[in-house]
CSV table of C-alpha atoms in Angstrom, one decimal:
chain,number,residue,atom,x,y,z
J,176,MET,CA,8.7,35.1,16.6
J,177,LEU,CA,8.8,31.4,15.7
J,178,THR,CA,6.8,30.1,12.7
J,179,LEU,CA,5.4,26.7,11.8
J,180,LYS,CA,7.6,26.8,8.7
J,181,GLN,CA,10.7,27.0,10.9
J,182,MET,CA,9.4,24.1,13.1
J,183,LYS,CA,8.8,22.0,10.0
J,184,ILE,CA,12.4,22.7,8.8
J,185,VAL,CA,13.9,21.8,12.2
J,186,VAL,CA,12.0,18.4,12.2
J,187,ALA,CA,12.9,17.7,8.6
J,188,VAL,CA,16.6,18.5,9.0
J,189,ALA,CA,16.9,16.5,12.2
J,190,ASN,CA,15.2,13.5,10.6
J,191,ALA,CA,17.3,13.7,7.4
J,192,GLY,CA,20.6,14.5,9.1
J,193,SER,CA,21.5,17.3,6.8
J,194,ILE,CA,20.1,20.4,5.0
J,195,ASN,CA,20.8,18.8,1.6
J,196,ASN,CA,18.9,15.6,2.5
J,197,ALA,CA,16.0,17.6,3.9
J,198,ARG,CA,15.4,19.4,0.6
J,199,ARG,CA,13.5,16.5,-0.9
J,200,THR,CA,11.0,16.4,2.0
J,201,LEU,CA,10.6,20.2,2.3
J,202,LYS,CA,10.7,21.0,-1.4
J,203,LEU,CA,12.7,24.1,-0.6
J,204,ALA,CA,16.0,25.4,-1.8
J,205,GLN,CA,19.1,24.9,0.4
J,206,PRO,CA,19.6,28.7,1.0
J,207,THR,CA,16.0,29.0,2.1
J,208,ILE,CA,16.3,26.2,4.6
J,209,SER,CA,19.6,27.7,6.0
J,210,GLN,CA,18.0,31.1,6.2
J,211,GLN,CA,15.0,29.9,8.1
J,212,LEU,CA,17.1,27.9,10.6
J,213,SER,CA,19.3,31.0,11.2
J,214,LYS,CA,16.2,33.1,11.9
J,215,MET,CA,14.9,30.5,14.4
J,216,GLU,CA,18.2,30.4,16.1
J,217,ASP,CA,18.4,34.2,16.2
J,218,ALA,CA,14.9,34.3,17.7
J,219,LEU,CA,15.8,31.8,20.4
J,220,GLY,CA,19.3,33.1,20.9
J,221,ILE,CA,20.9,29.7,20.8
J,222,GLN,CA,22.3,27.1,18.3
J,223,LEU,CA,20.0,24.2,17.3
J,224,PHE,CA,22.4,22.2,15.2
J,225,LYS,CA,26.2,21.5,15.1
J,226,ARG,CA,28.4,19.6,12.6
J,227,GLY,CA,28.6,15.9,13.2
J,228,TYR,CA,30.1,12.8,11.5
J,229,LYS,CA,30.9,13.4,7.7
J,230,ASN,CA,29.6,17.0,7.9
J,231,GLY,CA,26.1,15.9,8.9
J,232,LEU,CA,24.1,17.9,11.3
J,233,ILE,CA,23.2,16.8,14.8
J,234,LEU,CA,21.0,18.4,17.4
J,235,THR,CA,22.4,20.4,20.3
J,236,PRO,CA,20.6,20.0,23.7
J,237,ALA,CA,18.4,23.0,22.7
J,238,GLY,CA,17.9,21.5,19.3
J,239,GLU,CA,16.7,18.3,20.9
J,240,PHE,CA,14.2,20.3,23.0
J,241,TRP,CA,12.8,22.2,20.0
J,242,PHE,CA,12.8,19.1,17.8
J,243,LYS,CA,10.5,17.4,20.4
J,244,GLN,CA,8.3,20.5,20.8
J,245,SER,CA,8.0,21.1,17.1
J,246,THR,CA,7.1,17.5,16.5
J,247,GLU,CA,4.4,17.6,19.1
J,248,ILE,CA,3.0,21.0,17.9
J,249,LEU,CA,2.9,19.9,14.2
J,250,ASN,CA,1.2,16.6,15.2
J,251,LYS,CA,-1.4,18.5,17.1
J,252,ILE,CA,-2.1,20.8,14.2
J,253,ASP,CA,-2.3,17.9,11.8
J,254,LEU,CA,-4.7,16.1,14.1
J,255,ALA,CA,-6.8,19.2,14.5
J,256,LEU,CA,-7.0,19.8,10.7
J,257,ASN,CA,-8.1,16.2,10.1
J,258,GLN,CA,-10.7,16.4,12.9
J,259,HIS,CA,-11.9,19.7,11.5
J,260,LYS,CA,-12.4,18.1,8.0
J,261,PHE,CA,-14.2,15.2,9.6
J,262,LEU,CA,-16.5,17.3,11.7
J,263,PHE,CA,-17.1,20.4,9.7
J,264,ASN,CA,-16.1,19.9,6.1
J,265,GLU,CA,-18.3,17.1,4.9
J,266,ASN,CA,-15.8,14.4,5.9
J,267,LYS,CA,-13.1,15.6,3.5
J,268,ILE,CA,-10.3,13.5,5.0
J,269,GLU,CA,-7.5,12.7,2.6
J,270,LEU,CA,-5.7,9.3,2.7
J,271,LYS,CA,-2.1,9.6,1.5
J,272,PHE,CA,-0.6,6.2,1.3
J,273,GLY,CA,3.1,5.5,0.7
J,274,ALA,CA,5.3,2.5,-0.2
J,275,THR,CA,8.5,1.7,-2.0
J,276,PRO,CA,8.5,-0.1,-5.5
J,277,SER,CA,9.4,-3.5,-4.0
J,278,LEU,CA,6.7,-3.2,-1.3
J,279,ILE,CA,3.9,-2.1,-3.6
J,280,GLY,CA,2.9,-5.5,-4.7
J,281,ARG,CA,-0.8,-5.8,-5.6
J,282,PHE,CA,-1.9,-4.4,-2.3
J,283,HIS,CA,-1.9,-0.8,-3.5
J,284,GLU,CA,-5.0,-1.8,-5.5
J,285,ARG,CA,-6.5,-3.2,-2.3
J,286,ALA,CA,-5.6,0.0,-0.4
J,287,ALA,CA,-7.5,2.0,-3.0
J,288,ILE,CA,-10.5,-0.3,-2.7
J,289,ILE,CA,-10.6,-0.2,1.1
J,290,SER,CA,-10.3,3.6,1.2
J,291,SER,CA,-13.2,4.0,-1.3
J,292,GLN,CA,-15.4,1.9,1.0
J,293,ILE,CA,-14.7,4.2,4.1
J,294,PRO,CA,-17.1,7.2,3.7
J,295,ALA,CA,-14.9,9.5,5.8
J,296,PHE,CA,-12.2,9.6,3.1
J,297,SER,CA,-12.8,11.9,0.2
J,298,ARG,CA,-9.5,11.4,-1.7
J,299,PHE,CA,-6.9,8.7,-2.0
J,300,GLU,CA,-3.4,9.5,-3.1
J,301,PHE,CA,-0.7,6.9,-3.6
J,302,VAL,CA,2.9,8.1,-3.1
J,303,TRP,CA,6.0,6.1,-3.7
J,304,ALA,CA,9.7,6.7,-2.9
J,305,ILE,CA,12.8,4.8,-3.7
J,306,SER,CA,13.5,3.7,-0.2
J,307,SER,CA,11.7,3.2,3.1
J,308,ASP,CA,13.8,5.9,4.7
J,309,GLN,CA,12.4,8.4,2.2
J,310,ILE,CA,8.9,7.2,2.9
J,311,VAL,CA,9.4,7.8,6.6
J,312,GLU,CA,10.8,11.3,5.9
J,313,LEU,CA,7.6,12.1,4.0
J,314,MET,CA,5.5,10.9,6.9
J,315,ASN,CA,7.5,12.9,9.4
J,316,GLY,CA,7.1,15.9,7.1
J,317,HIS,CA,3.3,15.4,7.2
J,318,GLN,CA,3.1,14.7,3.4
J,319,ILE,CA,1.7,11.2,3.8
J,320,ASN,CA,-0.3,9.7,6.7
J,321,CYS,CA,-0.1,5.9,6.1
J,322,ALA,CA,2.6,3.7,4.7
J,323,ILE,CA,4.1,0.2,4.4
J,324,VAL,CA,7.8,0.2,4.9
J,325,SER,CA,10.8,-1.9,6.1
J,326,LYS,CA,10.4,-2.1,9.9
J,327,SER,CA,14.1,-1.2,10.4
J,328,SER,CA,13.4,2.3,9.0
J,329,VAL,CA,10.9,3.2,11.7
J,330,GLU,CA,12.3,1.5,14.8
J,331,HIS,CA,13.6,4.9,16.1
J,332,TYR,CA,10.2,6.5,15.7
J,333,SER,CA,8.1,4.3,18.0
J,334,HIS,CA,7.4,7.3,20.2
J,335,SER,CA,5.5,9.1,17.4
J,336,LEU,CA,4.4,6.3,14.9
J,337,SER,CA,2.1,3.4,15.3
J,338,ILE,CA,3.9,0.4,14.0
J,339,THR,CA,2.1,-2.8,13.0
J,340,GLU,CA,4.2,-5.8,11.9
J,341,LEU,CA,3.0,-7.4,8.7
J,342,PHE,CA,5.4,-10.2,7.4
J,343,ASP,CA,9.0,-11.3,7.2
J,344,ASP,CA,10.3,-11.0,3.7
J,345,GLU,CA,12.7,-13.7,2.4
J,346,LEU,CA,15.6,-12.9,0.1
J,347,VAL,CA,15.6,-14.9,-3.1
J,348,TRP,CA,18.2,-15.4,-5.8
J,349,VAL,CA,16.8,-14.8,-9.3
J,350,VAL,CA,18.4,-16.7,-12.2
J,351,PRO,CA,17.5,-17.0,-15.9
J,352,LYS,CA,15.4,-20.1,-16.5
J,353,LYS,CA,17.8,-21.3,-19.2
J,354,ILE,CA,20.5,-22.0,-16.6
J,355,GLY,CA,20.1,-25.6,-15.4
J,356,ARG,CA,20.2,-26.8,-11.8
J,357,ASP,CA,23.3,-28.9,-12.5
J,358,GLN,CA,25.1,-25.9,-13.9
J,359,LEU,CA,24.2,-23.8,-10.9
J,360,LYS,CA,25.3,-26.4,-8.4
J,361,GLU,CA,28.6,-26.9,-10.3
J,362,ALA,CA,29.3,-23.1,-10.4
J,363,LEU,CA,28.5,-22.7,-6.7
J,364,LYS,CA,30.6,-25.8,-5.8
J,365,ASN,CA,33.6,-24.4,-7.6
J,366,ARG,CA,32.8,-20.8,-6.6
J,367,LEU,CA,33.8,-19.9,-10.2
J,368,ILE,CA,32.1,-19.8,-13.6
J,369,GLU,CA,34.1,-21.6,-16.2
J,370,SER,CA,31.5,-22.6,-18.9
J,371,HIS,CA,30.4,-20.2,-21.6
J,372,ASP,CA,26.9,-21.7,-21.2
J,373,CYS,CA,26.8,-20.1,-17.8
J,374,GLU,CA,27.8,-16.6,-18.9
J,375,PRO,CA,24.9,-14.9,-17.1
J,376,LEU,CA,26.4,-16.1,-13.9
J,377,LEU,CA,29.4,-13.8,-14.6
J,378,ARG,CA,27.3,-10.7,-14.1
J,379,TYR,CA,24.8,-9.6,-11.4
J,380,VAL,CA,22.6,-6.6,-10.9
J,381,HIS,CA,23.4,-4.1,-8.2
J,382,VAL,CA,20.3,-2.4,-6.9
J,383,GLY,CA,20.5,0.9,-5.0
J,384,PRO,CA,20.5,3.3,-3.4
J,385,GLY,CA,18.4,2.6,-0.3
J,386,VAL,CA,18.4,-1.2,-0.5
J,387,PRO,CA,19.4,-2.4,2.9
J,388,TRP,CA,20.6,-5.9,1.9
J,389,MET,CA,22.9,-4.9,-1.0
J,390,GLN,CA,26.1,-5.1,1.1
J,391,ARG,CA,25.1,-8.7,2.0
J,392,VAL,CA,24.4,-9.5,-1.6
J,393,ASP,CA,27.8,-8.2,-2.7
J,394,GLY,CA,29.4,-10.3,0.0
J,395,TRP,CA,27.4,-13.4,-1.2
J,396,TYR,CA,28.7,-13.1,-4.7
J,397,LYS,CA,32.2,-12.5,-3.6
J,398,TYR,CA,32.2,-15.7,-1.6
J,399,ASN,CA,30.0,-18.0,-3.8
J,400,LEU,CA,30.8,-16.8,-7.4
J,401,ALA,CA,34.2,-15.1,-7.1
J,402,ASN,CA,34.5,-13.9,-10.7
J,403,ALA,CA,31.0,-12.5,-11.0
J,404,GLU,CA,30.9,-8.7,-11.3
J,405,PRO,CA,28.1,-6.1,-10.7
J,406,TYR,CA,28.0,-5.3,-14.4
J,407,PHE,CA,24.4,-3.9,-14.3
J,408,SER,CA,23.0,-1.3,-11.9
J,409,CYS,CA,19.5,0.0,-11.5
J,410,SER,CA,17.3,1.7,-8.9
J,411,THR,CA,14.5,-0.8,-8.4
J,412,ASN,CA,14.3,-4.6,-7.8
J,413,SER,CA,11.7,-5.0,-10.5
J,414,SER,CA,14.1,-3.5,-13.0
J,415,ALA,CA,16.8,-5.9,-11.8
J,416,VAL,CA,14.5,-8.9,-12.4
J,417,ASP,CA,13.8,-7.6,-15.9
J,418,ILE,CA,17.5,-7.7,-16.7
J,419,VAL,CA,17.6,-11.3,-15.4
J,420,ALA,CA,14.6,-12.3,-17.5
J,421,ALA,CA,16.5,-11.1,-20.6
J,422,GLY,CA,19.1,-13.8,-19.8
J,423,LEU,CA,21.9,-11.4,-19.0
J,424,ALA,CA,22.6,-11.7,-15.3
J,425,THR,CA,21.4,-12.8,-11.9
J,426,CYS,CA,20.1,-10.7,-9.0
J,427,PHE,CA,18.6,-10.9,-5.5
J,428,CYS,CA,15.2,-9.5,-4.7
J,429,PRO,CA,12.6,-9.8,-1.8
J,430,MET,CA,10.0,-12.6,-2.2
J,431,SER,CA,7.2,-10.1,-1.8
J,432,LEU,CA,8.1,-8.6,-5.2
J,433,LEU,CA,6.7,-11.7,-7.0
J,434,PRO,CA,3.0,-10.6,-7.0
J,435,ASN,CA,4.1,-7.4,-8.7
J,436,LEU,CA,5.8,-9.2,-11.6
J,437,PRO,CA,4.0,-9.8,-14.9
J,438,GLU,CA,3.6,-13.3,-16.3
J,439,HIS,CA,6.0,-12.8,-19.2
J,440,ILE,CA,8.8,-12.1,-16.7
J,441,LEU,CA,7.9,-14.9,-14.3
J,442,GLU,CA,8.0,-17.5,-17.1
J,443,ARG,CA,11.7,-16.6,-18.0
J,444,VAL,CA,13.2,-16.7,-14.5
J,445,GLN,CA,13.6,-19.1,-11.6
J,446,PHE,CA,13.8,-18.3,-7.9
J,447,PHE,CA,15.9,-19.9,-5.1
J,448,VAL,CA,15.0,-19.2,-1.5
J,449,MET,CA,18.3,-18.4,0.3
J,450,SER,CA,16.9,-18.7,3.9
J,451,GLU,CA,18.1,-15.2,4.7
J,452,PRO,CA,15.5,-12.5,5.6
J,453,ALA,CA,15.6,-9.4,3.4
J,454,ARG,CA,13.5,-7.3,5.9
J,455,SER,CA,10.4,-7.2,8.0
J,456,ALA,CA,7.6,-5.2,6.6
J,457,ALA,CA,5.4,-3.0,8.8
J,458,PHE,CA,2.3,-0.7,8.4
J,459,VAL,CA,2.9,2.7,10.0
J,460,MET,CA,0.9,5.8,10.7
J,461,PRO,CA,1.3,8.8,13.1
J,462,LYS,CA,0.0,7.8,16.6
J,463,HIS,CA,-2.1,11.0,16.8
J,464,LEU,CA,-4.3,9.8,13.9
J,465,LEU,CA,-5.4,6.8,16.0
J,466,SER,CA,-8.1,9.0,17.5
J,467,ILE,CA,-9.8,9.2,14.0
J,468,LYS,CA,-11.9,6.2,13.4
J,469,ALA,CA,-11.4,6.2,9.6
J,470,PHE,CA,-7.7,5.7,9.9
J,471,VAL,CA,-8.0,3.0,12.5
J,472,GLU,CA,-10.5,1.1,10.2
J,473,PHE,CA,-8.2,1.5,7.2
J,474,ARG,CA,-5.2,0.2,9.2
J,475,ALA,CA,-7.2,-2.9,10.4
J,476,GLN,CA,-8.4,-3.8,6.9
J,477,ILE,CA,-5.2,-3.3,5.0
J,478,THR,CA,-3.0,-5.0,7.6
J,479,THR,CA,-5.2,-8.0,7.6
J,480,TYR,CA,-5.2,-8.3,3.8
J,481,VAL,CA,-1.4,-8.0,3.6
J,482,GLN,CA,-0.7,-10.4,6.4
J,483,GLU,CA,-3.0,-13.0,4.8
J,484,ASN,CA,-1.6,-12.6,1.3
J,485,TYR,CA,2.1,-11.8,1.7
J,486,SER,CA,3.4,-14.5,4.0
J,487,GLU,CA,6.2,-16.7,2.7
J,488,ASP,CA,4.0,-19.8,2.6
J,489,ASN,CA,1.2,-17.9,0.7
J,490,ILE,CA,3.6,-16.5,-1.9
J,491,TYR,CA,5.4,-19.8,-2.3
J,492,SER,CA,2.2,-21.7,-2.9
J,493,LYS,CA,0.9,-19.1,-5.4
J,494,PHE,CA,4.2,-19.0,-7.4
J,495,LYS,CA,5.5,-22.5,-6.8
J,496,SER,CA,5.9,-23.0,-10.6
J,497,VAL,CA,8.9,-20.6,-10.5
J,498,PHE,CA,10.4,-22.1,-7.3
J,499,LYS,CA,11.6,-25.2,-9.0
J,500,TYR,CA,14.0,-25.9,-6.1
J,501,SER,CA,13.4,-24.3,-2.8
J,502,LYS,CA,17.1,-24.2,-2.0
J,503,ILE,CA,19.8,-24.6,-4.6
J,504,PHE,CA,21.9,-26.6,-2.2
J,505,ASP,CA,19.3,-29.3,-1.8
J,506,SER,CA,20.5,-32.7,-3.2
């Protein structure tokens, strides 16, 4: 007999690409996941996964069928549970909202305010993960029901997720304020750092894992500042900016991070817009929740707020004091 637990495991492993990666979403040990998959395959009399590129797991034709069926069944159960709570359990609907550190900004506060003003919600939980891919895994695993993520992480899930575009995020170069414009232009012109006064330009901060633009960043430094090295490494963009504010290095970060930075950090750094998009941000939620008015209302209010407050022009105007030069290459 098939179980809902087995169906959840099939969906999680298929989305994560391996049993090891699925452990984070399922919160189960690897032997337990393998055992449950084997039991499901034995019950069906057919293999659901086979080894793929770099020992990852890919679905067999039967696996594709059961992945689709399991997804539909789990979505129907999730919808039924939420409708039950709304109709028979004194409107006890839980809003579980996810985002990454660089996409939190100040709108998680607004999300909490909006949720508290919608009577159908009885509880608000904010969940963060290190990357948008991890947030999507949590949503596919029914652990969160709303999120703001990089649009590229959900493009393959348009069949099951409602995707609302929010804003295009620009990539900005973050430099200690003590480095002058002439010094920067000279270093970029020569593509080398020769002055001891520009020592922070010899080091940059590598942010990872899960940052989609880091490969482009490494290439930018290799081309524009050939002797700069990724001396520092950290897991979030905000931590990278902290290192820059200490006058130790430079880094890249998305422009939408600025509203989340404290004043004592902003006053010690300067930003240069590189005219290269970091990502497009999107609000996502399972399509089956669109039949519940509370979720539709929350989506409308939070997307309007974010679209109005996180556009490039809006952020630039609010933080223009730290954008001394919109482009370092301007004369």
